[in-house]
mmCIF file of C-alpha atoms and ligand atoms in Angstrom:
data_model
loop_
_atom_site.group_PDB
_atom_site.id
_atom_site.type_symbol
_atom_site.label_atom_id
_atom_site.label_comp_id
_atom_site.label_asym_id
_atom_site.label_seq_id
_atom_site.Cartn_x
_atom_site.Cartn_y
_atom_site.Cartn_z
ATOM 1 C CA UNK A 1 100.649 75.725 113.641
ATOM 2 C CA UNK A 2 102.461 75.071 110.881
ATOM 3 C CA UNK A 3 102.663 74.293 106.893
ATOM 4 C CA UNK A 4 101.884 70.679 106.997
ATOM 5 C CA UNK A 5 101.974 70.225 103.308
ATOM 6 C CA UNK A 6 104.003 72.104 100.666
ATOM 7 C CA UNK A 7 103.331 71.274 96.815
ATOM 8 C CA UNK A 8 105.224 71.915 93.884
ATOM 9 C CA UNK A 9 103.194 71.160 90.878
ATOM 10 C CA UNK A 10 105.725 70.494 87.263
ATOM 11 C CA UNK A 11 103.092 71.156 85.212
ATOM 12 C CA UNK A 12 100.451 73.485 84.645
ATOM 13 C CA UNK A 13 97.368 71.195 84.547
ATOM 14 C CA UNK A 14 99.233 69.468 88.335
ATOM 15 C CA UNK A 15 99.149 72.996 89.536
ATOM 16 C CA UNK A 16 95.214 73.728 89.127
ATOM 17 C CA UNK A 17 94.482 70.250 89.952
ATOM 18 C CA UNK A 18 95.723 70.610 93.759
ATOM 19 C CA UNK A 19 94.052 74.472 93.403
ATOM 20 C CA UNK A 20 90.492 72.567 92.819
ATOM 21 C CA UNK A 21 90.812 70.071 95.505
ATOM 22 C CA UNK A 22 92.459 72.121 97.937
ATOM 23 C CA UNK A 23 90.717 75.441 97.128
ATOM 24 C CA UNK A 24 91.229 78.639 98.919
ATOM 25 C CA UNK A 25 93.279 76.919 102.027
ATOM 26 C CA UNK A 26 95.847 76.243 99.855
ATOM 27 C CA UNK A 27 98.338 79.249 99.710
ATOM 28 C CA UNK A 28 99.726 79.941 96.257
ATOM 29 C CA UNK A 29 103.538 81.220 95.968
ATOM 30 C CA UNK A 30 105.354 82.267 93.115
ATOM 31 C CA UNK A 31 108.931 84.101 94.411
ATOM 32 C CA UNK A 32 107.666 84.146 97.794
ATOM 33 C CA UNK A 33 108.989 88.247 98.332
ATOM 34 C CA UNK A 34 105.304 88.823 99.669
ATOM 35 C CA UNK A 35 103.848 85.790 101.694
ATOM 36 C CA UNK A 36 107.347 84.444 103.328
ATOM 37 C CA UNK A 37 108.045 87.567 105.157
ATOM 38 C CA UNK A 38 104.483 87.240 106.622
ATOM 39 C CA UNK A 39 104.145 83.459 107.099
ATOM 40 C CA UNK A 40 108.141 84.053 108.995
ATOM 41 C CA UNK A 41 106.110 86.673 110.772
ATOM 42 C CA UNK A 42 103.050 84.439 111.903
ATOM 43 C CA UNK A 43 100.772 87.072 109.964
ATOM 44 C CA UNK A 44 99.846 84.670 107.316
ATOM 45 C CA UNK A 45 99.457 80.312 108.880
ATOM 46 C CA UNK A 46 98.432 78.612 105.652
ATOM 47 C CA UNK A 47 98.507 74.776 106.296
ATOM 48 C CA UNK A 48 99.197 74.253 102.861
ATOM 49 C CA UNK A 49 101.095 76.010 100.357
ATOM 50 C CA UNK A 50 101.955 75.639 96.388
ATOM 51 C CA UNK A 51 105.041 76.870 94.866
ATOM 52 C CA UNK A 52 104.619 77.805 91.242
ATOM 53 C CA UNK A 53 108.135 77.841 90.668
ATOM 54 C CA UNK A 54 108.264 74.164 88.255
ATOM 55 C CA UNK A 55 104.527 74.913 87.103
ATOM 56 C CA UNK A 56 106.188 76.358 84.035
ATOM 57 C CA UNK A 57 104.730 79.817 83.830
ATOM 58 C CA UNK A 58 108.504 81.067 83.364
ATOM 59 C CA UNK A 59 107.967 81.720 79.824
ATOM 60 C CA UNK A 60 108.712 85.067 77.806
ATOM 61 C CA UNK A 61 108.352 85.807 74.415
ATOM 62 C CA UNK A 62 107.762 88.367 71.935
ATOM 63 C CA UNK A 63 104.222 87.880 70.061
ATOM 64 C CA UNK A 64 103.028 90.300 67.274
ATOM 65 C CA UNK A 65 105.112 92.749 68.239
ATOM 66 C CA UNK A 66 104.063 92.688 71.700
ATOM 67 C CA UNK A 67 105.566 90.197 74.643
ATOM 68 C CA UNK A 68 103.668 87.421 76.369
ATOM 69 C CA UNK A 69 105.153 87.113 80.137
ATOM 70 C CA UNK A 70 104.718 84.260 82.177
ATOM 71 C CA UNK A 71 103.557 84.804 85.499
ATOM 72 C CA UNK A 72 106.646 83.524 87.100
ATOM 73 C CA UNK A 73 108.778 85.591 85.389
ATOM 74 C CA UNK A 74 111.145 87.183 87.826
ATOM 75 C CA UNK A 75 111.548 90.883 87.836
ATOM 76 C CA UNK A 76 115.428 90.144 87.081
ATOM 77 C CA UNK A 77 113.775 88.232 84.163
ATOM 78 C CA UNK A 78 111.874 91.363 82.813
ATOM 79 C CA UNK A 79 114.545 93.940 83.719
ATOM 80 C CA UNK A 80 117.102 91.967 80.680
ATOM 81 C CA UNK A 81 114.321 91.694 78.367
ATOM 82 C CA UNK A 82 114.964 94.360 75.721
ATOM 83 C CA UNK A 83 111.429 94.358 73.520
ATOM 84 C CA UNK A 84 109.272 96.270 76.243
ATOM 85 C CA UNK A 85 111.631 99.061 77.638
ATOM 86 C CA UNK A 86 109.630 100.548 79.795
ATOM 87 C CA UNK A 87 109.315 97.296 81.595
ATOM 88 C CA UNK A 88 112.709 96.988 82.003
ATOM 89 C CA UNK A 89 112.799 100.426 83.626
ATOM 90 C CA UNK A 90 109.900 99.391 85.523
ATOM 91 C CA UNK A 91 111.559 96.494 86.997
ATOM 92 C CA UNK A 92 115.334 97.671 87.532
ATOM 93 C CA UNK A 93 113.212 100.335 90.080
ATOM 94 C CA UNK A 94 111.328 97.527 92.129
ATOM 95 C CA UNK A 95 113.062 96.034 94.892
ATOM 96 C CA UNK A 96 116.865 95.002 95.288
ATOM 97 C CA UNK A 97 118.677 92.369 92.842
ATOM 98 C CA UNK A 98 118.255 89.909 95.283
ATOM 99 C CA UNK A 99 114.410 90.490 95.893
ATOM 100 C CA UNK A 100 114.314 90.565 91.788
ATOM 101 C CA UNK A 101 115.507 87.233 91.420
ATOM 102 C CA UNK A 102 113.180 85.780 93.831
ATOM 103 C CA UNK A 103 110.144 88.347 93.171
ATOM 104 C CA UNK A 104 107.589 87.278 90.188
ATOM 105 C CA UNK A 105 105.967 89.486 87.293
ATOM 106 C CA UNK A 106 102.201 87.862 88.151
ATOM 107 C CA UNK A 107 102.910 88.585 92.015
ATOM 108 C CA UNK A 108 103.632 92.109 91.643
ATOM 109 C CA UNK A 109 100.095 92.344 90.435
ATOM 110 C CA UNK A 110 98.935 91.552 93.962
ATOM 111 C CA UNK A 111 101.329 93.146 96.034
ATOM 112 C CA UNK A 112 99.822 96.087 97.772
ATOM 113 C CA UNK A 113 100.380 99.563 97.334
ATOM 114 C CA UNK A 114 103.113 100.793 98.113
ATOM 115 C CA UNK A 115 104.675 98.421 96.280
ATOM 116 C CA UNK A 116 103.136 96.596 92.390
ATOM 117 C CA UNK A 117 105.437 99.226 90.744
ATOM 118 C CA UNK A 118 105.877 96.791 87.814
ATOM 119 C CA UNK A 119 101.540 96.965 87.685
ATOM 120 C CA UNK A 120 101.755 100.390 86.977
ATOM 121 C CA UNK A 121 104.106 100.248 83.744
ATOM 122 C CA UNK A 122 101.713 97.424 82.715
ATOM 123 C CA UNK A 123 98.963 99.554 83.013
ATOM 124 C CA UNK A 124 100.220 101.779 80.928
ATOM 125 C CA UNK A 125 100.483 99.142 78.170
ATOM 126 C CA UNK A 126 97.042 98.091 78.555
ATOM 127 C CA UNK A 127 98.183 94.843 79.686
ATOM 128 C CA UNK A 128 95.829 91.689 79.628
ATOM 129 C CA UNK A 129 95.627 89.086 82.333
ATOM 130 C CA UNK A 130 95.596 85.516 81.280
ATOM 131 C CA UNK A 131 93.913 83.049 84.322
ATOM 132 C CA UNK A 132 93.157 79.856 84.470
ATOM 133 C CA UNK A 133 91.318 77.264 86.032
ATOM 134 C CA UNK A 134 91.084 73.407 85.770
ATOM 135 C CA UNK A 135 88.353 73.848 83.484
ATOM 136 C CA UNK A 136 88.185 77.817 82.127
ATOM 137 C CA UNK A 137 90.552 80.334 80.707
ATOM 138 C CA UNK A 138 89.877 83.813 80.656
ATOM 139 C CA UNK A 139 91.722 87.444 79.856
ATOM 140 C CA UNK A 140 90.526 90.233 81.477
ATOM 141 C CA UNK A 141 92.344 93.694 81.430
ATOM 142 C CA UNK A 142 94.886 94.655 83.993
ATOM 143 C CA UNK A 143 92.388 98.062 84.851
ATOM 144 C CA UNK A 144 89.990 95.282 85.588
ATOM 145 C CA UNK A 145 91.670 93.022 87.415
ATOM 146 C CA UNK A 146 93.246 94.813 90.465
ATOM 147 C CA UNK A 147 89.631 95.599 92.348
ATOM 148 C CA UNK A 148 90.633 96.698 95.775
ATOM 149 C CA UNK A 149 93.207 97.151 98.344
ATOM 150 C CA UNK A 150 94.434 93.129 98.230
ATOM 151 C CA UNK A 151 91.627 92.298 96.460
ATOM 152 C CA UNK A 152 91.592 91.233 92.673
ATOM 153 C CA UNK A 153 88.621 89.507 90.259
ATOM 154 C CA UNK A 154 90.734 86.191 90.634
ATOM 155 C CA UNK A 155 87.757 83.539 91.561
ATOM 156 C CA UNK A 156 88.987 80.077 93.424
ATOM 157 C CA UNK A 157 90.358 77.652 91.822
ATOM 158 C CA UNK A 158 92.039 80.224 89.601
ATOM 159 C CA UNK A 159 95.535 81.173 89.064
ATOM 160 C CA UNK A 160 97.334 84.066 86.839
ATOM 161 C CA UNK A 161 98.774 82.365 84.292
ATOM 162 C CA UNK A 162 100.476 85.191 82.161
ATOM 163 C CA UNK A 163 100.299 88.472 81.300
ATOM 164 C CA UNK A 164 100.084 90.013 77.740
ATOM 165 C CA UNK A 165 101.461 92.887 76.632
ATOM 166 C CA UNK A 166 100.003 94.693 73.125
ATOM 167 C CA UNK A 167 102.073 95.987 70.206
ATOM 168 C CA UNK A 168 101.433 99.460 71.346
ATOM 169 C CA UNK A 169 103.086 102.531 69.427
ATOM 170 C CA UNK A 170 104.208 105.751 71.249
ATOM 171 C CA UNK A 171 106.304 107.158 73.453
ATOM 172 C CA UNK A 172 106.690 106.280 77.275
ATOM 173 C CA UNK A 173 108.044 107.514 80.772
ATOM 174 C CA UNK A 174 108.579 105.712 83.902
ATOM 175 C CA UNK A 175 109.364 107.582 87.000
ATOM 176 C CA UNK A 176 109.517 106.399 90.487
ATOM 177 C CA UNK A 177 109.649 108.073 93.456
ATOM 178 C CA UNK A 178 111.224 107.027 96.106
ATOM 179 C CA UNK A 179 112.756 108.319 99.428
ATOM 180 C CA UNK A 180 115.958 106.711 98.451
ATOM 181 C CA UNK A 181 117.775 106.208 95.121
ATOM 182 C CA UNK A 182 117.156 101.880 95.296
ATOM 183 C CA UNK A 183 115.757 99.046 97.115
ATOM 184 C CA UNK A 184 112.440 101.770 98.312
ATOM 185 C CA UNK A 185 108.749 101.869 98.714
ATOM 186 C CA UNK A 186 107.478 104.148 96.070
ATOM 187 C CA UNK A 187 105.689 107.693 97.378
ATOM 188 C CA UNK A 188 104.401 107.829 93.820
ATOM 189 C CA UNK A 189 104.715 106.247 90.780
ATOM 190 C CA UNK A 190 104.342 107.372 87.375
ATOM 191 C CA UNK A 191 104.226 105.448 83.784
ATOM 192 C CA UNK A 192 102.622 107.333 80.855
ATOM 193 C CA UNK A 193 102.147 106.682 77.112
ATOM 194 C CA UNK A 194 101.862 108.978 74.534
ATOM 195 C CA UNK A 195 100.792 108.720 70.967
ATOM 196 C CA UNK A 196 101.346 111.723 68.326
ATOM 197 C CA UNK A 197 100.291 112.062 65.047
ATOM 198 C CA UNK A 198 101.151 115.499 63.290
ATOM 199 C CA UNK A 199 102.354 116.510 66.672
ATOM 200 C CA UNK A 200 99.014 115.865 68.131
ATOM 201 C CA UNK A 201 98.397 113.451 71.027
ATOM 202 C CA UNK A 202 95.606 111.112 69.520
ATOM 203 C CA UNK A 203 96.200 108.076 72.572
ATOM 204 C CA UNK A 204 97.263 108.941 76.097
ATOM 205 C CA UNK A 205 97.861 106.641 79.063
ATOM 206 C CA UNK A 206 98.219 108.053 82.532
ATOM 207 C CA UNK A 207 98.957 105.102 85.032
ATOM 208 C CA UNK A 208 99.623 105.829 88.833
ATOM 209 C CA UNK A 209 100.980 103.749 91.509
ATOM 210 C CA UNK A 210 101.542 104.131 95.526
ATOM 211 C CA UNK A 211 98.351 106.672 95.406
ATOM 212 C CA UNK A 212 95.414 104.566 95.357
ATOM 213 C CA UNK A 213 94.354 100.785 96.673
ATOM 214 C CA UNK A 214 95.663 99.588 93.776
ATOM 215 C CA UNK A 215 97.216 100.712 90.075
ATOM 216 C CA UNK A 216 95.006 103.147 88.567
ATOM 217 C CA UNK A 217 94.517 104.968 85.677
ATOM 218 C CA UNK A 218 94.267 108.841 85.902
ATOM 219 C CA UNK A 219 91.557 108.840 82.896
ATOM 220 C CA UNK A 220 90.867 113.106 83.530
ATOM 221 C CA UNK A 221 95.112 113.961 83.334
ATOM 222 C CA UNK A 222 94.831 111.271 79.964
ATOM 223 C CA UNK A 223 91.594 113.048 78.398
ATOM 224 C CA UNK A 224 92.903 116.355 78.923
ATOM 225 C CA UNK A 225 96.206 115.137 76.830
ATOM 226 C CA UNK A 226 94.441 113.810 73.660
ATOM 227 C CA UNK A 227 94.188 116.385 71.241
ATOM 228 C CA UNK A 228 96.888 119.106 72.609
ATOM 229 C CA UNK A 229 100.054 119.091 71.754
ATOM 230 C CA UNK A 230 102.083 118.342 75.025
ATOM 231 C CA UNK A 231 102.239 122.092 75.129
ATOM 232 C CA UNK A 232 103.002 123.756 78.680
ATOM 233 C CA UNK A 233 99.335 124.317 79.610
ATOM 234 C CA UNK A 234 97.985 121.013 78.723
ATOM 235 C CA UNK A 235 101.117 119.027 80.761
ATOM 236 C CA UNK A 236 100.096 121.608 84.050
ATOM 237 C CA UNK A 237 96.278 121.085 83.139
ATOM 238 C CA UNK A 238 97.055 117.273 82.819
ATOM 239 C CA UNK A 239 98.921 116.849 86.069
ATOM 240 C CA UNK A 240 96.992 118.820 88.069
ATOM 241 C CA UNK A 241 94.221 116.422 87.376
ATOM 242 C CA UNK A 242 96.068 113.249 88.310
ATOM 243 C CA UNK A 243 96.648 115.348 91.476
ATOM 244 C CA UNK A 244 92.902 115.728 92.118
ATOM 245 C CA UNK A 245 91.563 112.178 90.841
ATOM 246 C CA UNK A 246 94.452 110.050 93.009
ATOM 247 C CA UNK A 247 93.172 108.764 95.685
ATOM 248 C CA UNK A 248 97.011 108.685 97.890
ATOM 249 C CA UNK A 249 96.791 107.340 101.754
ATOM 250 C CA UNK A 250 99.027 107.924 104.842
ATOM 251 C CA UNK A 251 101.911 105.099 106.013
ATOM 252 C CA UNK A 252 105.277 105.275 107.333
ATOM 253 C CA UNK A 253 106.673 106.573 103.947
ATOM 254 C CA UNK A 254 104.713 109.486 102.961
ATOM 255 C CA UNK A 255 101.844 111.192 103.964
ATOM 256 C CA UNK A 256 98.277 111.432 101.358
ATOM 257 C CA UNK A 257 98.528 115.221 101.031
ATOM 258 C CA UNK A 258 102.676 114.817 100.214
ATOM 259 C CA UNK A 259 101.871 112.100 98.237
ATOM 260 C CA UNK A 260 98.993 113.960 95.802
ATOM 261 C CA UNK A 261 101.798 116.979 95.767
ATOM 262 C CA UNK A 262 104.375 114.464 94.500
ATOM 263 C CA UNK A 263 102.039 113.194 91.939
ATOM 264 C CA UNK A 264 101.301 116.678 90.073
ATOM 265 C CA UNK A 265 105.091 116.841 90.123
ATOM 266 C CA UNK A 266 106.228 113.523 88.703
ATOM 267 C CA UNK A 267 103.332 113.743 86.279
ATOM 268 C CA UNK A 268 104.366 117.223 84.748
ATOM 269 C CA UNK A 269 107.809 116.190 84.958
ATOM 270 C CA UNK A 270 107.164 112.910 82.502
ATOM 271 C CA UNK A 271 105.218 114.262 80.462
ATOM 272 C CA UNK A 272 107.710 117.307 79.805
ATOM 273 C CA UNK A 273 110.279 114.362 79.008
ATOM 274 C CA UNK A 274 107.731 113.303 76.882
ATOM 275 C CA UNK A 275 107.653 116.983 75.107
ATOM 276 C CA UNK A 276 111.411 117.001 74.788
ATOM 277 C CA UNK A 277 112.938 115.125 72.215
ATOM 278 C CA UNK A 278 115.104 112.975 75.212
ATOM 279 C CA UNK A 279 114.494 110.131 76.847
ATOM 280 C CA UNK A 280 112.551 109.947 80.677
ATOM 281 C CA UNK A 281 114.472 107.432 82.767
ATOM 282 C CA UNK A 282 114.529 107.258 86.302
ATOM 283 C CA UNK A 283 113.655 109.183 88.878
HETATM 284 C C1 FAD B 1 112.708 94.063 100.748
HETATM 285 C C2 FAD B 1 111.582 94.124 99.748
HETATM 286 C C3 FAD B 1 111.509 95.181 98.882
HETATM 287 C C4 FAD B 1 110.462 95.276 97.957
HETATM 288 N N1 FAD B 1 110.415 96.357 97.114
HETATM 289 C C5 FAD B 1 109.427 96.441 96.206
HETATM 290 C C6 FAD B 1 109.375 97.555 95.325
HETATM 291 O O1 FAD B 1 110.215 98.465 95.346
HETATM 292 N N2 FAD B 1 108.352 97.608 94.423
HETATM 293 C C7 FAD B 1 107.402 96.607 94.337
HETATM 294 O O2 FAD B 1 106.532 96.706 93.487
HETATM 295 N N3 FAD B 1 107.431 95.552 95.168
HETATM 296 C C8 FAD B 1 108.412 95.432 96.093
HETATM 297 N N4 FAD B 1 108.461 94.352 96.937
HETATM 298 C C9 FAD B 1 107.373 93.365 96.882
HETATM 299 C C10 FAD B 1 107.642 92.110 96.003
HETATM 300 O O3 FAD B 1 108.969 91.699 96.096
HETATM 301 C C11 FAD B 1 107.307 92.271 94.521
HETATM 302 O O4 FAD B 1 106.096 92.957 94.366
HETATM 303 C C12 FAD B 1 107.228 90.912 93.789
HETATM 304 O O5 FAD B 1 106.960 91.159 92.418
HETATM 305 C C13 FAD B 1 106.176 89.963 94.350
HETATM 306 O O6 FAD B 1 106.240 88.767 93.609
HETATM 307 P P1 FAD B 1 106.395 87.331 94.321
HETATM 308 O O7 FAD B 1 106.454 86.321 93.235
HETATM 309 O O8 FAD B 1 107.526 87.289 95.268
HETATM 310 O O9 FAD B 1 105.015 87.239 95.121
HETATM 311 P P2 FAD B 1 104.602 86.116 96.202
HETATM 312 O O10 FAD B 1 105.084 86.528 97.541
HETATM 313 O O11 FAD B 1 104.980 84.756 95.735
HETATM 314 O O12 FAD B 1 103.013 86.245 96.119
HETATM 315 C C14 FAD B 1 102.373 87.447 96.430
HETATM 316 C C15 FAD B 1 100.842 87.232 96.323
HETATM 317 O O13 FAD B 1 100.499 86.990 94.969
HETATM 318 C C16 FAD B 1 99.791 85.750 94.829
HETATM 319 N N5 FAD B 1 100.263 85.168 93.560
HETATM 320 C C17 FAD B 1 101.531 85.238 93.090
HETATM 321 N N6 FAD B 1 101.589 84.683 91.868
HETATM 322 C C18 FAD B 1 100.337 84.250 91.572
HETATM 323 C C19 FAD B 1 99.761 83.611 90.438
HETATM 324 N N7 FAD B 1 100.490 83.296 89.363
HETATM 325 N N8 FAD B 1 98.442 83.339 90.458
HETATM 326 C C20 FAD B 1 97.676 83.654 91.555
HETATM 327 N N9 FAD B 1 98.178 84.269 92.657
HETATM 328 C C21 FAD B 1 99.490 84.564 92.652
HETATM 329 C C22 FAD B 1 100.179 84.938 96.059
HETATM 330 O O14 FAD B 1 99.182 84.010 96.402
HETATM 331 C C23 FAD B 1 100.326 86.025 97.113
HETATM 332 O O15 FAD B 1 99.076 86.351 97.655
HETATM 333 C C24 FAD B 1 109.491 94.233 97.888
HETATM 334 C C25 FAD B 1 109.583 93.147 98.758
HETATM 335 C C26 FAD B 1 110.615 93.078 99.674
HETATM 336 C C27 FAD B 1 110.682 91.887 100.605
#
């Protein structure tokens, strides 16, 4: 079998016109970095596919001191993009240039752990989903979104439109963990955000990647953090929680129990960045 028809919508509106009347056989494709390997493969068969790539979701601007992202955004797209820098970090770890260029914003959010590092700086952010349908709109929060291993709150006949990112104050850290420097599947990966007042965390964010079905928040590591002051007990106290709440698996790359050890690492070691007065980049 193979793809007997392949659409590519110009417009919005076109685009969730052919969703509605060719519902969920219709395969939607934004870079393509996920589905071609596995319709190349024979994995995935869809008879009929849509390219998003003239739907013009490629749109990315700042907005109240925050940045609106199109869903076809390419990761190359959000890696120059200087308003969000964590999400430049984010993206120059994910993937090769090539695979960047190609590889969309909106479909990191359903790529499967352990890849969606881009998901987990967004969590961080508390970034909103925008979908639409022919008829509906709707913004739901990333935490909300991402349900399941693959699985998301997307209905049929809806698409991800864009993404929203909030003005949000603090500081941040992004650290991924790979087994090699670029271009590798993430063992863990770690964004947090930090707000002080008076030297006193008041807002904490605690995002984790490659460790669970999907992007998750560590919400024990990020209660533990509000009210201390990053001091040495609360950072060991903080990522020893992660440790225990993660919920890591076994694949080629790394196993659960090396995983869960890399996460109480990678989370003490941001948030001492975090307690220095230097900026976390990197590994
Ligand atoms: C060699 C290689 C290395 C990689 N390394 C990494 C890595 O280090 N980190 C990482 O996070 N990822 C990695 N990836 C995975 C992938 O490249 C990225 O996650 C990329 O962001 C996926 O986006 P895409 O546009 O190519 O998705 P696509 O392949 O186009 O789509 C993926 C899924 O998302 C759905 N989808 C996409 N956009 C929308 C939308 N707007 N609305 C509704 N559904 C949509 C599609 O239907 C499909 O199910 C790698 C891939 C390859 C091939």
């Amino acid at each position: 079998m193979t793809v007997a028809d392949y659409f590519l919508p110009r417009s919005l509106p076109e685009a969730l016109e052919l969703l509605r009347e060719h519902g969920p056989s219709l395969l939607v494709m934004a870079g393509g970095t996920v589905t071609m390997p596995l319709i190349n493969e024979g994995i995935s068969l869809p008879r009929q596919v849509m390219g998003l790539r003239f739907a013009g979701l490629d749109g990315l601007e700042p907005v109240d001191g925050g940045l609106r992202i199109g869903a076809t955004v390419t990761l190359t797209g959000l890696l120059r993009q200087r308003h969000v820098p964590m999400l430049a970090q984010a993206a120059r770890r994910t993937a090769s240039w090539s695979i960047r260029n190609m590889g969309t914003v909106g479909g990191n959010l359903f790529t499967p752990p352990p890849g969606g590092d881009v998901a987990v700086a967004l969590l961080a952010l508390d970034a909103q989903v925008e979908v639409r349908s022919r008829d509906a709109s709707r913004t739901l929060p990333l935490s909300e979104f991402q349900t399941g291993f693959m699985t998301t709150a997307l209905e049929p006949g809806e698409l991800v439109t864009g993404i929203g990112v909030p003005a949000v104050a603090g500081e941040t850290a992004y650290l991924k963990f790979g087994r090699k420097e670029a271009n590798t599947p993430s063992v863990v990966t770690v964004a947090v955000r930090v707000r002080r007042e008076e030297d006193r965390v008041v807002d904490a964010r605690v995002a984790l990647g490659a460790v669970g079905p999907h992007a998750l928040r560590a919400s024990r590591a990020e209660a533990i953090l509000v009210g201390s002051s990053l001091d040495p007990g609360a950072i060991d106290e903080a990522a020893e929680a992660a440790a225990a709440e993660c919920d890591p698996f076994d694949d080629g790359v790394a196993s659960a129990w090396y995983r869960r050890a890399m996460v109480r690492l990678f989370v003490r070691r941001a948030l001492e960045g975090l307690a220095q007065p230097v900026a976390v980049e990197g590994r």
